[in-house]
Amino acid sequence: MYKKVTLFIILLLVCGLAVAAWAMTSHKDYATMKIEDCSSCHESSGVAPNHGPMWTKEHKLYANKKPNNCQDCHQLSYCLDCHDGGGLDANMHSSQSGPDYMPKSHRTDWMAIHPIKAQDDPRSCYRCHDAVKFCASCHGRFPKGSLNIKSHMMLGPNGQRYTFAIGEHSREARRNLASCQACHPEGDVCIQCHSSGKTSPHPRGWDQVSGRLKNASGGRTCLKCHLPGTF
Amino acid sequence: MRCIFRKSFIFSIVLLTFLLASAAVHAEPLKFTSSTQFLWGEDLLGDSQAILAQYLRMSFTPEGRPYSLTGYGRVSKDFGSPAVRSDNYVGRLYYLYLDYVFAPQITTRIGRQFTNFTAGTSLMDGVRLDVSSIGPVGITLAGGRDVINTLDGSYSRNGNYFVGVDVHLQDVKNTQLGISYARKYDESDLAREELGMNFRYNYKIVSPYVELKYDVTSEVFDEATLGVEVYPMDKLLLKGEFYHSYPTFDATSIYSVFAVDKYREYMVSAEYRISSPISVFASYVKQTYEEDSNADVLRVGARLVPVEKLSVNASVDYRNGYGGNLWGFEVTGDYRINEKIAVAAGVQYDSYKRPDILEGTNDAQRYWIGGRWIATKNISVTGRLETNVNENFDHRTLGRVALNWNL
């Protein structure tokens, strides 16, 4: 696997270096221009049209380019107003949650529909929010039993518990484990059963990576379930 | 040692800020943007909120000097009786950094800053060094204390660090290529170790792109995007994309030892500008989870500019499959009455069925209106009012007014 990746990277480098040097155009003079008017220069310029209706999802790759053109038109606050709730230059289209501003993607009753929207790539939530420091701190302020979670409803709407005889929770957990973390940041409820040794939570091929995880955390993660010297 | 470093770092930043701000009193390159805001309504649990927030963004860029200072922050307090958020004074420093140009090819940034590599991102109190034009290659190095903004403030502690390096091609026509490596530490233990790569190449009307993240600790590609854009004419953009995600967690988290499923999606999309005032778009995503669970997501929309002062956006979303069903729409309009006054309004509607909703569907509606008045060259006022009708509220009203001021 490493060999293939290395060869691929070398190939890309060679291809890239073969292309003639080119000075990146500054866009500062055009910062206030409408996006629709950009084509007057860009037409047939070999640059893919961008800043379209799906730009929210697309901009990551452009932002990862170094150096990029973003700062020609946007200050860093523009990024953080969306990623971190700021509202100095708040768009009238943006709603609010407490003092924070929400991106336009968080529409209607976001509290009610975010469990569905989160299924559209669960990882996308964590590009802006920390699962423990944001999600858990918000979930923790709701009365226990008030969050409707399918696997937790087997013992009644306010039970908020599951029984090991029902496999629903394991399927949900494997598909979006970070959502468990959003209410159980330390995994204390998981450990109650999984530390017993009867129900191993580890993935297939665990022996190949367990050593690296153990060394990285200094063994402190392992000690949550295992006795010293037993892992 | 870490404590000494931290104190020295903070002291240096404060000292630099003080010195530069003092020197800037009589200097024109000093720019401030202020926004004083009042936000009111009900919080998510129905309790009242009445928030006063003060934003400040500043920059000091003296002409002919190799340094500049930039900062942005907010202080807020809720005078209502909120249940979800804190009612204390809450400060949030988004960034405050000093840029220094050692030489045309060597620049550094010191202070709180947002650092973004494909291998990892961080809001950090630290140092970034950019070295450019080593032939066609540039290098960015960054390291510092990791900071996380929470609901009610910031979180950071000793031993939480971010370090990273990005090696990238630059000034090479039509080619983007960057390879990065990043580590995050949690209480001095290694929490994350990632490799990243981003690539795009523009060849005539075709633009393939790749973005990869490899978790070194777990030995898996935890994120991969492969796609191609085709633009046979300037008005038309076609795209096909494959996305793969295998969730990994900090090695210091108990969740790092659990088995997870991979998630994949296949997307095709098209954007077409029929003529200057009308553009349309559509996208379809097939989402796949393991054990043959799938979901279909469709989105179509249009943008119309019937007259120069008016623009209308409309879109429809549809989702069906694992994780819940949803369909909804949004219509917004922006109208510029004159050079000084602009108004906007919108309607959003969603009908949805979460897995926990056993019978029927629920719906949610939002109606909003906003306006901006440019009072003088440097002063403007904005306002916005919205109401929500949904499963949790018969009517939840939120409003805000902001006084914006440039110096």
XYZ file of C-alpha atoms in Angstrom:
638
model
C 0.000 0.000 0.000
C 2.762 2.424 0.975
C 4.624 1.625 -2.229
C 1.599 2.443 -4.372
C 0.943 5.701 -2.570
C 4.589 6.713 -2.870
C 4.673 5.935 -6.583
C 1.464 7.879 -7.098
C 2.834 10.912 -5.291
C 6.094 10.814 -7.252
C 4.154 10.609 -10.499
C 2.080 13.619 -9.566
C 5.192 15.583 -8.623
C 6.878 14.823 -11.937
C 3.766 15.813 -13.875
C 3.428 18.997 -11.871
C 7.028 20.049 -12.294
C 6.849 19.530 -16.018
C 4.315 22.288 -16.345
C 5.597 25.794 -17.040
C 5.922 28.289 -14.196
C 2.986 30.592 -13.806
C 2.322 33.592 -11.630
C -0.921 33.433 -9.627
C -3.253 36.288 -10.411
C -4.259 38.601 -7.581
C -8.001 39.107 -7.322
C -7.926 42.061 -4.934
C -9.077 44.501 -7.594
C -12.114 42.350 -8.333
C -13.156 41.605 -4.736
C -16.476 43.461 -4.967
C -17.426 42.061 -8.344
C -20.456 39.787 -8.637
C -19.605 36.117 -8.984
C -21.627 35.999 -12.194
C -19.274 38.527 -13.759
C -16.133 36.500 -13.113
C -16.613 34.698 -16.395
C -15.677 37.836 -18.309
C -12.057 36.952 -17.494
C -12.330 33.265 -16.746
C -14.112 32.150 -19.875
C -11.894 29.660 -21.659
C -9.095 30.377 -19.191
C -8.749 26.765 -18.129
C -10.032 27.435 -14.620
C -13.077 25.456 -13.514
C -16.042 27.712 -12.613
C -16.372 27.977 -8.840
C -18.307 29.778 -6.071
C -21.468 28.155 -7.449
C -24.504 26.950 -5.493
C -22.591 23.973 -4.048
C -19.591 26.012 -2.995
C -20.160 25.265 0.700
C -19.176 21.664 0.084
C -16.600 22.390 -2.585
C -14.495 25.131 -1.043
C -12.407 22.859 1.185
C -10.058 21.750 -1.565
C -9.535 25.336 -2.738
C -8.871 26.480 0.819
C -6.292 23.727 1.285
C -4.251 25.062 -1.606
C -1.139 26.911 -0.506
C -0.856 29.733 -1.320
C -4.424 30.441 -2.393
C -6.467 33.433 -3.529
C -8.998 33.425 -0.697
C -7.475 36.359 1.174
C -7.655 38.569 -1.915
C -11.389 38.941 -1.275
C -11.988 37.548 2.241
C -10.478 38.296 5.613
C -9.874 35.377 7.973
C -12.936 36.488 9.934
C -15.056 35.476 6.960
C -13.996 31.853 7.483
C -14.444 31.920 11.241
C -17.842 33.608 11.119
C -19.125 30.465 9.429
C -16.893 27.839 11.061
C -16.909 29.347 14.537
C -20.179 31.234 14.935
C -18.914 34.779 14.509
C -21.167 37.527 13.212
C -19.188 40.700 12.533
C -20.160 40.754 8.856
C -23.283 38.670 9.367
C -25.257 37.876 6.285
C -28.965 38.667 6.607
C -29.681 35.104 5.505
C -27.964 33.632 8.582
C -29.995 32.659 11.614
C -28.638 32.668 15.165
C -28.253 30.348 18.137
C -27.499 32.269 21.298
C -24.790 34.778 20.388
C -23.532 32.522 17.585
C -24.486 32.762 13.955
C -25.347 29.629 12.026
C -24.369 28.846 8.437
C -27.167 28.798 5.885
C -27.044 25.001 5.767
C -28.586 24.930 9.294
C -32.118 25.607 8.166
C -35.677 25.457 9.615
C -35.742 23.647 12.971
C -32.107 22.576 13.031
C -32.497 20.959 16.439
C -35.109 18.599 14.989
C -33.535 17.830 11.620
C -29.833 17.741 12.453
C -29.964 13.994 13.253
C -31.069 13.427 9.643
C -28.703 15.939 8.094
C -25.843 14.460 10.106
C -26.286 11.222 8.171
C -25.122 13.095 5.049
C -21.507 12.411 6.016
C -21.407 12.419 9.837
C -17.838 13.709 9.661
C -19.017 17.042 8.274
C -20.310 18.080 11.737
C -16.844 17.820 13.201
C -15.257 20.160 10.691
C -16.685 22.983 12.828
C -17.823 21.375 16.090
C -15.859 19.438 18.674
C -17.856 16.305 19.567
C -17.099 16.574 23.260
C -16.752 20.277 23.891
C -19.641 21.375 21.684
C -22.065 18.517 21.078
C -21.815 16.947 24.532
C -22.015 20.267 26.338
C -25.245 21.107 24.488
C -26.809 17.644 24.791
C -25.905 17.613 28.455
C -28.142 20.624 29.090
C -31.295 18.871 27.951
C -33.314 16.907 30.503
C -32.254 13.286 30.566
C -34.695 11.236 28.545
C -35.811 14.110 26.337
C -33.646 13.178 23.346
C -35.331 10.709 21.029
C -32.841 8.078 19.982
C -34.197 4.986 18.330
C -31.976 2.431 20.005
C -32.598 3.996 23.404
C -36.391 3.827 23.182
C -36.734 0.100 23.504
C -37.422 0.409 27.208
C -39.910 3.241 26.872
C -39.793 6.798 25.601
C -38.098 8.102 28.738
C -36.010 5.050 29.376
C -32.999 6.299 27.449
C -31.482 2.882 27.953
C -30.940 -0.134 25.801
C -30.654 -3.755 26.696
C -27.831 -5.917 25.424
C -30.403 -8.281 23.939
C -31.308 -5.684 21.339
C -28.695 -5.248 18.618
C -29.915 -1.883 17.363
C -27.399 0.114 19.367
C -24.372 -1.655 17.920
C -25.444 -0.956 14.343
C -26.111 2.707 15.108
C -22.842 2.978 16.991
C -20.724 1.497 14.207
C -22.260 3.837 11.653
C -21.982 7.013 13.677
C -19.886 6.402 16.745
C -19.270 10.115 17.177
C -22.955 10.590 17.977
C -22.466 8.329 21.033
C -19.568 10.537 22.043
C -21.872 13.561 21.833
C -23.736 12.415 24.962
C -21.248 10.006 26.550
C -17.925 11.820 26.096
C -15.975 9.441 28.324
C -17.746 6.321 27.066
C -18.672 5.386 30.619
C -21.888 3.634 29.589
C -20.045 1.674 26.894
C -17.457 0.437 29.366
C -20.121 -0.956 31.664
C -20.600 -3.913 29.317
C -17.645 -3.841 26.940
C -14.933 -3.911 29.589
C -16.181 -7.264 30.896
C -14.376 -9.171 28.169
C -17.567 -10.876 27.048
C -18.371 -8.397 24.284
C -15.228 -7.189 22.572
C -15.686 -3.774 20.961
C -12.505 -3.989 18.899
C -12.555 -4.090 15.101
C -11.165 -6.869 12.944
C -7.384 -6.704 12.596
C -7.114 -5.158 16.034
C -3.828 -6.879 16.828
C -2.143 -5.033 13.948
C -2.965 -1.542 15.213
C -3.446 -1.953 18.953
C 0.260 -1.520 19.648
C 0.370 1.833 17.872
C -2.718 3.091 19.730
C -1.293 1.888 23.018
C 2.028 3.628 22.426
C 0.374 6.834 21.210
C -1.798 7.250 24.292
C 0.825 5.915 26.662
C -1.574 3.106 27.482
C -4.045 5.418 29.185
C -6.897 4.467 26.847
C -6.297 0.745 27.418
C -6.322 1.227 31.188
C -9.941 2.312 31.046
C -10.901 -1.350 30.647
C -7.788 -3.487 31.177
C -5.645 -3.988 34.234
C -1.994 -2.908 33.984
C 0.137 -5.624 32.492
C -2.770 -7.447 30.888
C -2.712 -5.769 27.496
C 8.802 23.832 31.126
C 5.454 23.903 29.339
C 4.151 26.410 31.848
C 7.135 28.688 31.260
C 6.638 28.436 27.510
C 2.962 29.253 27.838
C 3.521 32.252 30.091
C 6.322 33.548 27.869
C 4.162 33.145 24.817
C 1.199 34.996 26.286
C 3.474 37.707 27.645
C 5.079 38.157 24.214
C 1.720 38.466 22.492
C 0.388 40.968 25.020
C 3.586 42.992 24.839
C 3.605 43.042 21.055
C -0.031 44.037 20.956
C 0.528 46.836 23.425
C 3.605 48.183 21.664
C 2.089 48.074 18.214
C -1.214 49.516 19.338
C 0.602 52.326 21.124
C 2.669 53.052 18.060
C -0.453 53.016 15.954
C -2.312 55.769 17.742
C -1.103 58.340 15.249
C -0.880 56.010 12.302
C -3.415 55.716 9.520
C -2.763 52.061 8.737
C -4.745 51.172 11.823
C -8.227 49.937 10.940
C -11.047 48.974 13.246
C -14.379 47.391 12.468
C -16.872 47.294 15.318
C -20.300 45.732 15.561
C -22.536 46.262 18.566
C -25.402 43.805 18.504
C -28.536 43.022 20.442
C -30.059 39.574 19.895
C -33.285 38.489 21.504
C -35.868 35.709 21.459
C -36.231 32.243 22.941
C -33.445 29.709 23.305
C -33.801 26.044 22.330
C -35.540 25.203 25.596
C -37.971 28.103 25.336
C -36.302 30.363 27.874
C -35.777 34.012 27.076
C -32.506 35.399 25.828
C -31.482 39.029 25.529
C -27.893 39.089 24.369
C -25.627 42.063 24.038
C -22.562 41.313 21.911
C -19.638 43.475 20.955
C -17.387 42.453 18.059
C -14.096 44.071 17.219
C -11.788 43.392 14.305
C -8.582 45.334 13.881
C -5.574 45.441 11.643
C -2.421 47.467 11.793
C -0.385 47.461 8.600
C 2.246 50.212 8.601
C 3.515 51.040 5.150
C 7.064 50.017 4.427
C 7.352 47.927 7.581
C 7.868 44.177 7.534
C 5.201 43.482 10.131
C 1.465 43.783 10.598
C -0.949 42.933 13.391
C -4.434 41.488 12.945
C -7.096 40.559 15.475
C -10.743 39.606 15.834
C -12.833 38.865 18.909
C -16.178 39.079 20.634
C -17.548 39.665 24.117
C -21.164 38.806 24.880
C -23.544 38.555 27.803
C -27.054 37.218 27.995
C -29.255 39.428 30.204
C -32.209 37.035 29.863
C -32.622 33.740 31.627
C -31.098 31.251 29.191
C -31.095 27.533 29.930
C -28.858 26.329 27.100
C -26.116 28.960 27.189
C -24.272 30.675 30.004
C -25.496 34.021 31.315
C -21.991 35.131 32.292
C -19.776 37.430 30.287
C -18.298 35.230 27.554
C -15.284 36.194 25.478
C -14.095 34.586 22.291
C -10.801 35.506 20.684
C -10.947 34.237 17.119
C -7.450 35.362 16.219
C -4.749 37.809 17.174
C -1.487 37.447 15.328
C 1.587 39.252 14.182
C 2.793 38.737 10.630
C 6.474 39.335 10.045
C 8.252 39.216 6.685
C 11.885 38.192 7.154
C 12.528 38.110 3.421
C 10.262 37.979 0.347
C 10.301 34.191 0.553
C 10.170 33.801 4.324
C 7.245 34.963 6.448
C 6.063 34.069 9.907
C 2.823 34.442 11.834
C 2.849 34.481 15.629
C -0.209 34.366 17.870
C -3.689 32.878 17.857
C -4.491 31.779 14.327
C -6.466 29.290 12.306
C -4.178 26.770 10.629
C -5.488 24.534 7.915
C -3.678 21.552 6.413
C -5.285 18.623 4.632
C -3.793 16.433 7.362
C -5.369 18.479 10.142
C -6.623 21.862 11.268
C -6.254 23.802 14.444
C -7.098 27.081 16.066
C -3.810 27.444 17.863
C -1.742 29.792 19.946
C 1.522 29.316 18.153
C 3.867 30.036 15.294
C 3.581 29.448 11.580
C 6.464 29.752 9.158
C 6.032 29.962 5.385
C 9.006 29.455 3.099
C 8.143 29.901 -0.561
C 9.834 29.508 -3.911
C 12.325 26.789 -3.126
C 12.273 26.077 -6.807
C 8.619 25.272 -7.501
C 8.039 24.162 -3.915
C 6.876 25.937 -0.795
C 6.878 24.737 2.805
C 4.603 25.717 5.677
C 5.447 24.740 9.250
C 3.076 25.329 12.156
C 2.948 24.475 15.818
C 1.338 25.655 19.006
C -1.213 25.083 21.691
C -4.533 23.756 20.473
C -7.583 25.865 21.349
C -11.225 24.748 21.073
C -14.080 27.219 21.159
C -16.974 25.770 23.132
C -20.563 26.848 23.684
C -19.551 29.270 26.402
C -15.916 30.125 25.908
C -12.647 28.522 24.953
C -11.021 25.319 26.059
C -7.336 24.559 26.128
C -5.008 22.936 28.555
C -1.342 22.211 29.005
C -0.152 19.390 26.836
C -2.688 19.959 24.054
C -0.587 20.834 21.026
C -0.797 20.861 17.266
C 2.199 20.536 14.936
C 2.141 20.199 11.191
C 4.056 20.632 7.969
C 2.777 21.153 4.438
C 4.954 20.823 1.349
C 3.292 22.141 -1.770
C 3.839 23.050 -5.368
C 3.438 26.729 -6.105
C 3.395 28.896 -9.193
C 2.969 25.847 -11.352
C 0.312 26.537 -13.934
C -2.962 24.648 -13.582
C -1.594 22.339 -10.888
C -2.383 22.151 -7.177
C -0.474 19.627 -5.123
C 0.152 19.631 -1.408
C 1.334 16.926 0.956
C 0.988 17.458 4.672
C 1.665 15.758 7.975
C 0.069 16.726 11.272
C 0.062 15.618 14.895
C -2.188 16.532 17.782
C -1.294 15.962 21.389
C -3.721 15.503 24.276
C -2.112 16.131 27.653
C 1.223 15.427 25.946
C 0.066 12.024 24.651
C -0.152 11.588 20.915
C -3.839 11.815 19.998
C -3.693 12.116 16.201
C -1.124 11.456 13.524
C -2.293 12.046 9.969
C -0.937 12.321 6.451
C -2.814 14.388 3.898
C -2.692 15.128 0.212
C -4.611 17.541 -1.988
C -4.389 17.619 -5.758
C -6.118 19.320 -8.650
C -5.101 19.630 -12.253
C -6.809 21.766 -14.878
C -6.447 20.375 -18.376
C -8.506 22.221 -20.977
C -12.107 21.483 -19.988
C -11.360 18.754 -17.468
C -10.274 19.119 -13.863
C -9.620 15.976 -11.828
C -9.074 16.369 -8.092
C -8.105 14.221 -5.130
C -8.062 14.786 -1.397
C -6.758 12.072 0.931
C -6.284 11.695 4.666
C -4.426 8.719 6.093
C -4.588 7.994 9.807
C -1.103 6.751 10.643
C -2.071 5.433 14.065
C -5.041 3.389 12.869
C -3.432 2.599 9.509
C -6.497 3.472 7.434
C -7.499 6.071 4.877
C -10.015 7.818 7.080
C -11.109 10.215 4.365
C -10.810 10.183 0.582
C -12.364 12.308 -2.130
C -11.826 11.597 -5.811
C -13.641 13.604 -8.422
C -13.595 15.184 -11.823
C -15.126 18.406 -13.072
C -15.916 18.928 -16.734
C -16.807 22.355 -18.110
C -17.446 22.040 -21.829
C -18.521 25.672 -21.825
C -18.172 28.448 -19.326
C -21.877 28.259 -18.502
C -21.946 24.554 -17.726
C -20.169 22.618 -14.985
C -20.571 18.863 -14.658
C -19.140 16.945 -11.754
C -18.737 13.360 -10.601
C -17.331 12.590 -7.161
C -16.619 9.624 -4.913
C -16.237 10.137 -1.185
C -15.083 7.628 1.417
C -15.061 8.092 5.170
C -13.846 5.750 7.898
C -14.282 7.506 11.243
C -11.250 7.515 13.502
C -10.886 9.040 16.936
C -8.163 10.498 19.091
C -5.936 7.707 20.398
C -6.588 9.074 23.887
C -10.344 8.575 23.511
C -12.039 5.332 24.495
C -13.867 5.532 21.159
C -10.626 4.822 19.301
C -10.868 1.143 20.297
C -14.367 0.559 18.897
C -15.248 -0.997 15.561
C -16.838 1.380 13.050
C -18.375 1.093 9.598
C -17.185 2.945 6.547
C -19.418 5.439 4.792
C -19.338 6.143 1.073
C -21.154 8.420 -1.306
C -21.305 8.804 -5.065
C -22.325 12.185 -6.416
C -23.136 13.653 -9.803
C -24.075 17.289 -10.228
C -24.612 19.940 -12.874
C -24.707 23.711 -12.809
C -25.913 25.624 -15.851
C -26.206 29.349 -16.412
C -28.981 29.488 -18.985
C -28.400 33.166 -19.573
C -26.989 35.931 -17.468
C -30.007 36.340 -15.154
C -30.970 32.670 -14.790
C -28.917 29.757 -13.497
C -29.989 26.287 -12.408
C -28.316 23.387 -10.618
C -29.044 19.810 -9.636
C -27.191 17.152 -7.689
C -27.801 13.519 -6.831
C -25.957 11.635 -4.105
C -26.109 7.910 -3.429
C -25.100 7.346 0.185
C -24.035 3.876 1.199
C -23.621 2.412 4.645
C -22.603 -1.138 5.362
C -25.106 -4.011 5.464
C -26.797 -2.698 2.303
C -28.261 0.385 3.925
C -28.513 3.292 1.505
C -29.989 6.727 1.108
C -30.756 8.868 -1.937
C -30.317 12.616 -1.741
C -31.509 14.951 -4.477
C -31.190 18.705 -4.647
C -32.326 21.091 -7.374
C -32.342 24.857 -7.408
C -32.370 28.039 -9.411
C -31.192 31.616 -9.162
C -33.025 34.388 -10.961
C -32.061 38.021 -11.382
C -35.108 39.480 -13.155
C -33.963 43.061 -12.614
C -30.608 44.365 -11.520
C -31.805 45.204 -8.011
C -33.561 41.922 -7.320
C -32.248 38.391 -6.995
C -34.273 35.308 -6.070
C -32.892 31.914 -4.995
C -34.968 28.764 -4.724
C -33.980 25.184 -3.939
C -35.671 21.870 -3.148
C -34.113 19.063 -1.084
C -35.208 15.453 -1.001
C -33.729 12.626 1.065
C -34.962 9.093 1.412
C -33.308 6.122 3.070
C -31.252 5.107 6.084
C -31.162 7.689 8.848
C -34.429 9.427 8.019
C -36.495 10.945 5.257
C -36.802 14.620 4.482
C -38.028 16.920 1.796
C -38.058 20.665 1.942
C -37.604 23.887 0.095
C -36.208 27.347 0.548
C -36.998 30.582 -1.282
C -35.122 33.797 -0.598
C -35.118 37.210 -2.189
C -32.742 40.161 -1.989
C -33.830 43.613 -3.117
C -31.723 46.770 -3.172
C -34.120 49.707 -2.842
C -31.395 52.292 -3.390
C -27.702 52.805 -2.723
C -28.299 52.973 1.018
C -31.119 50.544 1.738
C -31.392 46.830 1.002
C -33.944 44.303 2.211
C -34.105 40.503 2.129
C -36.662 37.862 3.070
C -36.975 34.108 3.011
C -39.159 31.078 3.634
C -37.899 27.621 4.598
C -39.962 24.475 4.936
C -38.981 20.898 5.819
C -41.120 17.803 6.201
C -39.190 14.996 7.867
C -39.367 11.612 9.499
C -36.592 10.680 11.879
C -36.110 7.012 12.812
C -37.595 7.713 16.242
C -40.806 9.148 14.758
C -42.943 6.035 14.607
C -46.022 7.424 12.839
C -46.460 10.205 10.290
C -44.084 13.057 9.671
C -43.261 16.336 11.326
C -42.696 19.653 9.635
C -40.781 22.808 10.379
C -41.198 26.295 8.966
C -39.094 29.418 9.187
C -39.993 32.880 7.925
C -37.550 35.739 8.082
C -37.057 39.310 6.945
C -34.002 41.542 7.179
C -32.731 44.920 6.147
C -29.568 46.983 5.910
C -29.274 50.760 6.062
C -25.969 52.385 5.176
C -26.216 55.566 7.209
C -22.828 57.042 6.346
C -19.666 55.873 4.639
C -18.530 54.228 7.864
C -21.739 53.445 9.738
C -24.455 50.962 8.902
C -27.338 49.311 10.719
C -28.683 45.819 10.034
C -31.710 44.076 11.451
C -33.344 40.682 11.116
C -36.512 39.106 12.452
C -37.549 35.477 12.123
C -40.281 33.207 13.409
C -40.245 29.422 13.601
C -43.132 26.979 13.674
C -42.116 23.400 14.421
C -42.565 20.374 16.669
C -40.981 22.180 19.606
C -42.502 25.646 19.240
C -45.846 27.074 18.104
C -43.974 30.310 17.418
C -40.369 30.887 18.266
C -39.266 34.413 17.479
C -35.668 35.499 17.095
C -34.466 38.991 16.316
C -31.322 41.023 16.139
C -30.136 44.513 15.383
C -26.523 45.486 14.769
C -24.751 48.823 14.631
C -21.655 48.455 12.460
C -18.891 50.986 12.471
C -15.631 51.289 10.545
C -12.678 53.440 11.511
